[in-house]
Short mmCIF file of C-alpha atoms in Angstrom, two decimals:
data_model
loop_
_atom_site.label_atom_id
_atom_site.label_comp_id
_atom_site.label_asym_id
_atom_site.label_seq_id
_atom_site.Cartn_x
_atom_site.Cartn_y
_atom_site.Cartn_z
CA UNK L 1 0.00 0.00 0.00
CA UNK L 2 2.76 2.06 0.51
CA UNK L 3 4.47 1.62 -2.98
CA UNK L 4 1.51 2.19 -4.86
CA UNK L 5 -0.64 4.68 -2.61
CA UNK L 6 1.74 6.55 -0.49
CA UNK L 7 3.02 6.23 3.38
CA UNK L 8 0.38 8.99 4.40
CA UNK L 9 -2.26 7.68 2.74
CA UNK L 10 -2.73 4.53 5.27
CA UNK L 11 -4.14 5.57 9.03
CA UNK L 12 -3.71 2.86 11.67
CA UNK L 13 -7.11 3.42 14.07
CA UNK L 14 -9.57 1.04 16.28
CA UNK L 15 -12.38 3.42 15.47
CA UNK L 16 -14.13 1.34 13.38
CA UNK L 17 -12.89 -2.25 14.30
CA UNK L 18 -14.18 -2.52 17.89
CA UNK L 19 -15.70 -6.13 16.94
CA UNK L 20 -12.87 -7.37 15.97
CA UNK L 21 -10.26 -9.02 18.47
CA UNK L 22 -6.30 -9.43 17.31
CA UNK L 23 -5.77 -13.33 16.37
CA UNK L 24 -3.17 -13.13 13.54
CA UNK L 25 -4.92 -14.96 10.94
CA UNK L 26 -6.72 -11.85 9.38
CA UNK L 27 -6.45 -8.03 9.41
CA UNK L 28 -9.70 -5.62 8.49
CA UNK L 29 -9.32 -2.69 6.79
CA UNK L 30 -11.55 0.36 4.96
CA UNK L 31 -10.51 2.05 1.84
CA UNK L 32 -11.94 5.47 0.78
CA UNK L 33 -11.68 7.26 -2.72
CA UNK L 34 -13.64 10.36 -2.50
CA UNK L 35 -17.06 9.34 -1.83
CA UNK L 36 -16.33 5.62 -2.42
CA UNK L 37 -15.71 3.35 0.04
CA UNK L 38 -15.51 -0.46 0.87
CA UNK L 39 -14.49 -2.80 4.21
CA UNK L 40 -12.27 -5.33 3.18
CA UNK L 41 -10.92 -8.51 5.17
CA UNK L 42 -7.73 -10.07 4.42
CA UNK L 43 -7.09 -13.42 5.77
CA UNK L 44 -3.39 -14.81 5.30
CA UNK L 45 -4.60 -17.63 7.83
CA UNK L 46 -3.43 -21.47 7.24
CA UNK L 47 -7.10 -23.01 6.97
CA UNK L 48 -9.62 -22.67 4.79
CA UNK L 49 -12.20 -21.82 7.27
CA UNK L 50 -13.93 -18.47 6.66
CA UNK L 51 -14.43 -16.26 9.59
CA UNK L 52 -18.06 -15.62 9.75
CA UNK L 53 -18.14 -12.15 12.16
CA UNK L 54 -15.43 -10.88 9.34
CA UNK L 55 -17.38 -11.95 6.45
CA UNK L 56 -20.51 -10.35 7.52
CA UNK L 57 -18.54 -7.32 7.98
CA UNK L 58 -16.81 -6.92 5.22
CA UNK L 59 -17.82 -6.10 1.58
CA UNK L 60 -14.99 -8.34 -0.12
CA UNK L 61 -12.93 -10.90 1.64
CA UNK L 62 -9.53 -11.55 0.43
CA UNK L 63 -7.87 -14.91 1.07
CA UNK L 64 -5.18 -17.12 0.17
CA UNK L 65 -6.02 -20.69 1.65
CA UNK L 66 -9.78 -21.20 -0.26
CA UNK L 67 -10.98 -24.47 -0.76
CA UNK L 68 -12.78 -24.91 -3.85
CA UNK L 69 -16.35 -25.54 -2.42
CA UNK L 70 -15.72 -21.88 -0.94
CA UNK L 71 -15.22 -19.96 -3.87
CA UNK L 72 -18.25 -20.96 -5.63
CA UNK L 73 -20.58 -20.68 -2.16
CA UNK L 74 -19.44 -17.34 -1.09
CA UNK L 75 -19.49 -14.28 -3.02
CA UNK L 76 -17.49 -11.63 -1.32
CA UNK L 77 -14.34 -14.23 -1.76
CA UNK L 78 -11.18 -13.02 -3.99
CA UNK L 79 -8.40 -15.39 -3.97
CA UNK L 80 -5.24 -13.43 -3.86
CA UNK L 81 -3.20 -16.96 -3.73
CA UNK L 82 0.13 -18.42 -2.12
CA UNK L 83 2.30 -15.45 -0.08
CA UNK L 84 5.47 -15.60 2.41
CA UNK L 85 6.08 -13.32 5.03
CA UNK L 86 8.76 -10.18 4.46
CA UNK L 87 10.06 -7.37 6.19
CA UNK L 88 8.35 -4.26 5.86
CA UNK L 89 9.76 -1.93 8.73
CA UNK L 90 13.05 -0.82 9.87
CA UNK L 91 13.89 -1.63 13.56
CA UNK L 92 12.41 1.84 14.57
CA UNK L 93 9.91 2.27 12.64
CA UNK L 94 8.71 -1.49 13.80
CA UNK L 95 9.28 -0.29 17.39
CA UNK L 96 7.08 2.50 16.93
CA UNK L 97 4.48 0.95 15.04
CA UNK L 98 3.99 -1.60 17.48
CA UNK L 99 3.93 0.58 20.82
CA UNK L 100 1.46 2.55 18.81
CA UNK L 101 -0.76 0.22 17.80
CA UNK L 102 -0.97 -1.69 21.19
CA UNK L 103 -1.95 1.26 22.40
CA UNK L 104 -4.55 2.32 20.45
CA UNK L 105 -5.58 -1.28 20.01
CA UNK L 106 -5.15 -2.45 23.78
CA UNK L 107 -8.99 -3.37 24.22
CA UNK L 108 -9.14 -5.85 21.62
CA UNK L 109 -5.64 -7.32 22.61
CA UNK L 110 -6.46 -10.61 24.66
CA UNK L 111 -2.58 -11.74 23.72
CA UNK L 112 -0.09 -9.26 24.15
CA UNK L 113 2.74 -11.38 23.67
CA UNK L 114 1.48 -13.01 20.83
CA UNK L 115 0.38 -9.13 19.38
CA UNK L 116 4.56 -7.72 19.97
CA UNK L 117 5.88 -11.51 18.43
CA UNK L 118 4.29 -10.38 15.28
CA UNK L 119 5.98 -7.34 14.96
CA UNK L 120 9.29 -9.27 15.71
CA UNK L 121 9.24 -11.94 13.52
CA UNK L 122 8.59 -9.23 10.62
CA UNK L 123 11.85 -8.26 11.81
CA UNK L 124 13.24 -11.47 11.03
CA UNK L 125 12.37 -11.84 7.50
CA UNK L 126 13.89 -10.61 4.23
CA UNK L 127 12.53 -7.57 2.13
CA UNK L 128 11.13 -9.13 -1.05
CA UNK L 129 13.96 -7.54 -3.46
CA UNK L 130 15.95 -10.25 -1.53
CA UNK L 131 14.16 -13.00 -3.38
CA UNK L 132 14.86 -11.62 -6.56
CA UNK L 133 17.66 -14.14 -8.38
CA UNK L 134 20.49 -13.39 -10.21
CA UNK L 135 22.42 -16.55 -9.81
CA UNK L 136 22.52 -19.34 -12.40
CA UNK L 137 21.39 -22.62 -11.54
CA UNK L 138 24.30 -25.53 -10.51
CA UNK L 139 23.49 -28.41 -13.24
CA UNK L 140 24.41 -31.20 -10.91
CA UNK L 141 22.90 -29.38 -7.47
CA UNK L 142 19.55 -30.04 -5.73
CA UNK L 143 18.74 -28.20 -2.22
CA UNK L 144 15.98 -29.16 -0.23
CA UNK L 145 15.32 -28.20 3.20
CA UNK L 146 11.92 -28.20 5.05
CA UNK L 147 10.14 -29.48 8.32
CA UNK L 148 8.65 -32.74 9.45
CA UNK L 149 5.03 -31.73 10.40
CA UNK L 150 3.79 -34.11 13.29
CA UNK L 151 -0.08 -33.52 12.25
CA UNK L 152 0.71 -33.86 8.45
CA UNK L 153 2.16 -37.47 7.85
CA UNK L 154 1.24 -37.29 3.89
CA UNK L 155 3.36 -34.46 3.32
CA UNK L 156 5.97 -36.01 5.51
CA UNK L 157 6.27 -38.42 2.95
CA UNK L 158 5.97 -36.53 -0.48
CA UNK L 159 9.46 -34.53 0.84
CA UNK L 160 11.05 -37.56 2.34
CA UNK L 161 10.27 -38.83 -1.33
CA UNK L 162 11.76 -36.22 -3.28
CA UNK L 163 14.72 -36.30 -1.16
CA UNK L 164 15.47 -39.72 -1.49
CA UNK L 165 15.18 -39.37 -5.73
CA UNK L 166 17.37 -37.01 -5.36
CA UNK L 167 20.24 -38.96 -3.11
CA UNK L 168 19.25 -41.40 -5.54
CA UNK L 169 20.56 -39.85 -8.28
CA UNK L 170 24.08 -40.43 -9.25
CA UNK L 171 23.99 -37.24 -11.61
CA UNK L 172 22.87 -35.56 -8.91
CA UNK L 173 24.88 -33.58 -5.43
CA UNK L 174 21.75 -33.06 -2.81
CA UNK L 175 22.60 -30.35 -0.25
CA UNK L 176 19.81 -30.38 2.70
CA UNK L 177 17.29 -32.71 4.39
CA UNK L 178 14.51 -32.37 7.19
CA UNK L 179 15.52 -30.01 10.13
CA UNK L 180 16.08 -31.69 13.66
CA UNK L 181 12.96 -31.72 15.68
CA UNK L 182 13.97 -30.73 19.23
CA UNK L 183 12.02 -33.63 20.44
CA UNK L 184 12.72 -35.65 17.63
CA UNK L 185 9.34 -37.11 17.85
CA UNK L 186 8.81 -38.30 14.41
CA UNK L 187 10.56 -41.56 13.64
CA UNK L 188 11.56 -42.60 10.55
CA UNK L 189 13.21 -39.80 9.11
CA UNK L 190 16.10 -40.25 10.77
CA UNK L 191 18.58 -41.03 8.02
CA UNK L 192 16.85 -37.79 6.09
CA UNK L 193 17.43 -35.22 9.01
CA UNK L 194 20.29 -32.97 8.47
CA UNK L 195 22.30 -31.87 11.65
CA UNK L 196 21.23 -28.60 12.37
CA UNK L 197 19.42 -26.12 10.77
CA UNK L 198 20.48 -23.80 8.08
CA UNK L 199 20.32 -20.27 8.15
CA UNK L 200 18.17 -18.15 6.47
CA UNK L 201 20.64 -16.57 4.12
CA UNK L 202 22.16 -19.58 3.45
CA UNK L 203 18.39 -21.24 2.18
CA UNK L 204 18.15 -18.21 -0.17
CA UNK L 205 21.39 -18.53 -1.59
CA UNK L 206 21.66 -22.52 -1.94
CA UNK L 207 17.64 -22.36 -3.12
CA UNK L 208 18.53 -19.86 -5.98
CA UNK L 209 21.62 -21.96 -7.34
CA UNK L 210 19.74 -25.57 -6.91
CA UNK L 211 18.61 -26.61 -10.56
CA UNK L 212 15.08 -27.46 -9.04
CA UNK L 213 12.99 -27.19 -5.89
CA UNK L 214 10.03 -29.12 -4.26
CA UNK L 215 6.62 -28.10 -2.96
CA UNK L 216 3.83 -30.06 -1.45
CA UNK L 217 0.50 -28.42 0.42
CA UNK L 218 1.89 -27.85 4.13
CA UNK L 219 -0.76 -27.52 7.49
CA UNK L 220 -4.50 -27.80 6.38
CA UNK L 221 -3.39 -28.40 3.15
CA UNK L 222 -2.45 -24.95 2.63
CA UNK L 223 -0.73 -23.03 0.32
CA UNK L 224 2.88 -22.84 2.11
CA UNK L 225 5.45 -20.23 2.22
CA UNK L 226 7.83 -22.29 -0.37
CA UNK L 227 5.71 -22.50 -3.02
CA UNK L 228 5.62 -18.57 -2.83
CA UNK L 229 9.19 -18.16 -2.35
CA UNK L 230 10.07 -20.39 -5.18
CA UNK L 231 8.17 -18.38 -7.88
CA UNK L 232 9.56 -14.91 -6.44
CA UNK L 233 13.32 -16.88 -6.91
CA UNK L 234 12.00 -18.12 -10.31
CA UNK L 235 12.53 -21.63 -9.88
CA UNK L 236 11.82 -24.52 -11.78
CA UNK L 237 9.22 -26.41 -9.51
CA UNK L 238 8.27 -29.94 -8.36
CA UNK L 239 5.04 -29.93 -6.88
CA UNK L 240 2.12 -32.33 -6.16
CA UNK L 241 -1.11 -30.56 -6.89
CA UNK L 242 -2.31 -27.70 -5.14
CA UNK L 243 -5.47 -28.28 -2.71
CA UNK L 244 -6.61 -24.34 -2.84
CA UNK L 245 -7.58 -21.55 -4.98
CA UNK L 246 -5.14 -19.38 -7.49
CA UNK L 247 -6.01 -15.77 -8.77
CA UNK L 248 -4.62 -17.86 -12.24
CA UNK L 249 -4.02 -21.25 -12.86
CA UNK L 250 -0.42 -22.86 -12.86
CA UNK L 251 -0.21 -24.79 -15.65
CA UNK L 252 2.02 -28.33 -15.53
CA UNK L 253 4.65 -27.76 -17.81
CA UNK L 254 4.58 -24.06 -18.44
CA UNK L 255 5.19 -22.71 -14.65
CA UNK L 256 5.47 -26.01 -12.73
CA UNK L 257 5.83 -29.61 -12.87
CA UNK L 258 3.31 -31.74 -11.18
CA UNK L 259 3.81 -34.68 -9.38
CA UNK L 260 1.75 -37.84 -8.03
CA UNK L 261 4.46 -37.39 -5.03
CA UNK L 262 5.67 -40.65 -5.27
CA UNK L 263 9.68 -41.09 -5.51
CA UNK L 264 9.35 -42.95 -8.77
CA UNK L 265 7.68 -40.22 -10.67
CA UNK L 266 10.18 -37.55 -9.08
CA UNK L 267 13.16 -39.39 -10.15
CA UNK L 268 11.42 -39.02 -13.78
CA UNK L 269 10.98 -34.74 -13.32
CA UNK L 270 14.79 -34.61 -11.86
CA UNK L 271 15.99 -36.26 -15.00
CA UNK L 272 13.94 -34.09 -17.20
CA UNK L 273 14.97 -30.99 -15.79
CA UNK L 274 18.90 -32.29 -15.47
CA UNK L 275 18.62 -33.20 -19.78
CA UNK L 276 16.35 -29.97 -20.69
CA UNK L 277 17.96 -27.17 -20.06
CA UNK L 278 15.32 -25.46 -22.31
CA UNK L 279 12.63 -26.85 -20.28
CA UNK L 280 14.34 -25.34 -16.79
CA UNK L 281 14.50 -22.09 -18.18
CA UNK L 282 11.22 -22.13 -19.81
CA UNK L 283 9.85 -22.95 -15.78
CA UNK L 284 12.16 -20.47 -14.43
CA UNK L 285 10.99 -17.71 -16.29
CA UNK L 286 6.95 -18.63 -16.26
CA UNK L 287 7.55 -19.17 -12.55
CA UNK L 288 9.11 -15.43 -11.95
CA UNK L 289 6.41 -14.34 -14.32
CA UNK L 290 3.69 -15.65 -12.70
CA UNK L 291 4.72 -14.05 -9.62
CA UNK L 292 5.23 -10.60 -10.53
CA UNK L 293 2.18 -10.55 -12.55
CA UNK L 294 -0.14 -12.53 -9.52
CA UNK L 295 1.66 -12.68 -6.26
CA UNK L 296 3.97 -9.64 -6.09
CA UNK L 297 2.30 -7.60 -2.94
CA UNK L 298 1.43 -4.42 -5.37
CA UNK L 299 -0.16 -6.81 -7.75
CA UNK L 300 -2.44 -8.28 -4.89
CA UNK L 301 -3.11 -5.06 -2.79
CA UNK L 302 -4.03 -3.38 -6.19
CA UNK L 303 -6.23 -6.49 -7.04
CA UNK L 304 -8.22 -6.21 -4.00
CA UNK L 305 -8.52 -2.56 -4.25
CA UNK L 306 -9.62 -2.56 -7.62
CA UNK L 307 -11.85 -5.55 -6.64
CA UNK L 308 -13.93 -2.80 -3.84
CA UNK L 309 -13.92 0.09 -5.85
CA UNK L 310 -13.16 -0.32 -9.58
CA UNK L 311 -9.91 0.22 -11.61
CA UNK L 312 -10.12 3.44 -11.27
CA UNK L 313 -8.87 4.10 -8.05
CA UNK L 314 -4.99 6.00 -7.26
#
C-alpha cells in the first residue's frame, strides 16, 4: 500500500474495528476514494475456514487458503493466492508501530505477547527484493530443506520422497534434508534429518543456485510459504497438486511440474529438468512471471482494491 498509494495515505485506528479481536490470521481494513468506500478482510490464515463475524462485515474478503467448495458458495471471496512473510519496517519504525498500535488497540488485545511476536518476527524476515535471483542454476545441485510436520504425515512423505530421488541420483549432489525436531518425535526420518538447521541466508542462496525445488500443500493443506518463495526466486518447480484456490491457474509444464508425489515419478521430473535445459529455463521464467504478474504484494493489494472500488482508483 505504501508503494503504490503513499506512506500517508494509510491511518492505523480502532475506530471502526471494535468487533474485531487481534488473532493473527486476518487483518480488516476500509478504503476510501472520494465518496467511495468499501471494508475489506484479508485473511493470510493457514485453513480454509472463513471467519463468519469478518465476512458479515466486510464487503470483499480476500484470502489465500480457499478451498474450492468456498469460492463458488461465497461471493465476497477473492483469492489473492500463495504469499510468504517479508520485512516491511526498519527496527524503529517497527518499534514505533507496534507501541502505537498496542496502544490504540489495547482493548481488543487478549494476547499481548502473541500481538509484539508479530511485529518481531517481521523483523526477522527478508525484504522481497531479496528474493529476486540473479544466480545461475548448478546443473548437478539439488537443495531441499523443510520441516517434518507431526499432524501432516502425507506431506511427511511426499518430501522424504523427493529427497530420497534425489540422493538417488548419481547425476545428482543433494545439499539439505529435514531439520532436527527438538524432540525428535517423528521416527523414521532419521537417516533424512540434516544436523542442524540452516540459516536463512544460506536457504536463499543454496535455493537460488539448486537446478530445481520441491513443494507439497503444508498444514491444512495450505498453500505454504515455499511455493511462494520459489516463484519470487524463479525456480523450476516440483510440486504435487495444489489443494486451494489461485487468482490464475499454474499450468504443468509451463510454470510447474506436477507430481503424483511418489519417488518414482520424481526421479522421472529430476531427470527431465537435469537433460532440458530449455525446459528449466522455460519454468524459471513462467515461474518469476507468474509471480510478478499474480503474487507480487502491489499486484495483490491493487487487485483487491480494484476488486472494492473499480480500476479506477490511485
Amino acid at each position: 500500500m505504501r508503494r503504490l498509494y503513499g506512506k500517508n495515505s494509510i491511518r492505523f485506528t480502532s475506530k471502526y474495528f471494535s468487533q474485531f479481536k487481534h488473532n493473527g490470521r486476518h487483518v480488516a481494513l476500509i478504503v476510501k476514494q472520494g465518496e467511495r468506500s468499501a471494508k475489506i478482510i484479508i485473511d493470510f490464515g493457514d485453513v480454509s475456514v472463513i471467519d463468519q463475524k469478518g465476512y458479515e462485515w466486510c464487503d470483499h474478503y480476500a484470502k489465500i487458503n480457499i478451498d474450492f467448495e468456498s469460492l463458488a458458495r461465497h461471493d465476497k471471496l477473492l483469492s489473492i493466492g500463495p504469499s510468504f512473510g517479508i520485512r516491511v519496517f526498519s527496527f524503529p519504525e517497527t518499534v514505533a508501530l507496534s507501541l502505537r498500535n498496542y496502544i490504540k488497540g489495547r482493548k481488543r488485545i487478549e494476547n499481548v505477547r502473541y500481538f509484539f511476536a508479530d511485529y518481531k518476527a517481521q523483523l526477522k524476515r527478508r525484504r522481497v527484493e531479496d528474493y529476486q535471483n540473479n544466480k545461475k542454476s548448478n546443473d548437478r545441485m539439488v537443495f531441499f530443506a523443510s520441516s517434518l510436520w507431526k499432524l501432516e504425515p502425507e506431506t511427511n512423505l511426499f518430501r522424504a520422497n523427493f529427497i530420497n530421488a534425489a540422493k538417488k541420483n548419481n547425476e545428482i549432489d543433494f545439499v539439505g534434508g529435514f531439520s532436527p525436531r527438538i524432540q525428535n518425535d517423528i521416527p523414521g526420518f532419521e537417516h533424512l534429518t540434516m544436523a542442524g538447521r540452516i540459516d536463512f541466508d544460506e536457504y536463499l542462496d543454496l535455493t537460488k543456485r539448486s537446478i530445481t525445488t520441491f513443494s507439497t500443500p503444508a498444514v491444512g493443506k495450505c498453500h505454504g510459504w515455499k511455493i511462494g518463495e520459489f516463484l519470487a526466486m524463479g525456480k523450476a518447480v516440483i510440486s504435487t497438486p495444489l489443494t486451494r484456490e489461485l487468482p490464475q491457474p499454474l499450468l504443468d509444464g509451463v510454470h510447474i511440474l506436477y507430481t503424483d508425489g511418489s519417488e518414482e515419478n520424481i526421479a522421472g521430473h529430476l531427470r527431465a529438468l537435469q537433460s532440458s535445459k530449455e525446459l528449466r529455463e522455460t519454468l524459471e521464467k513462467n515461474a518469476l512471471a507468474y509471480f510478478n504478474e499474480n503474487l507480487l504484494p502491489e499486484k495483490v493489494v491493487a487487485a483487491i482494491f480494484q476488486k472494492a472500488l473499480g480500476p479506477t482508483i490511485q
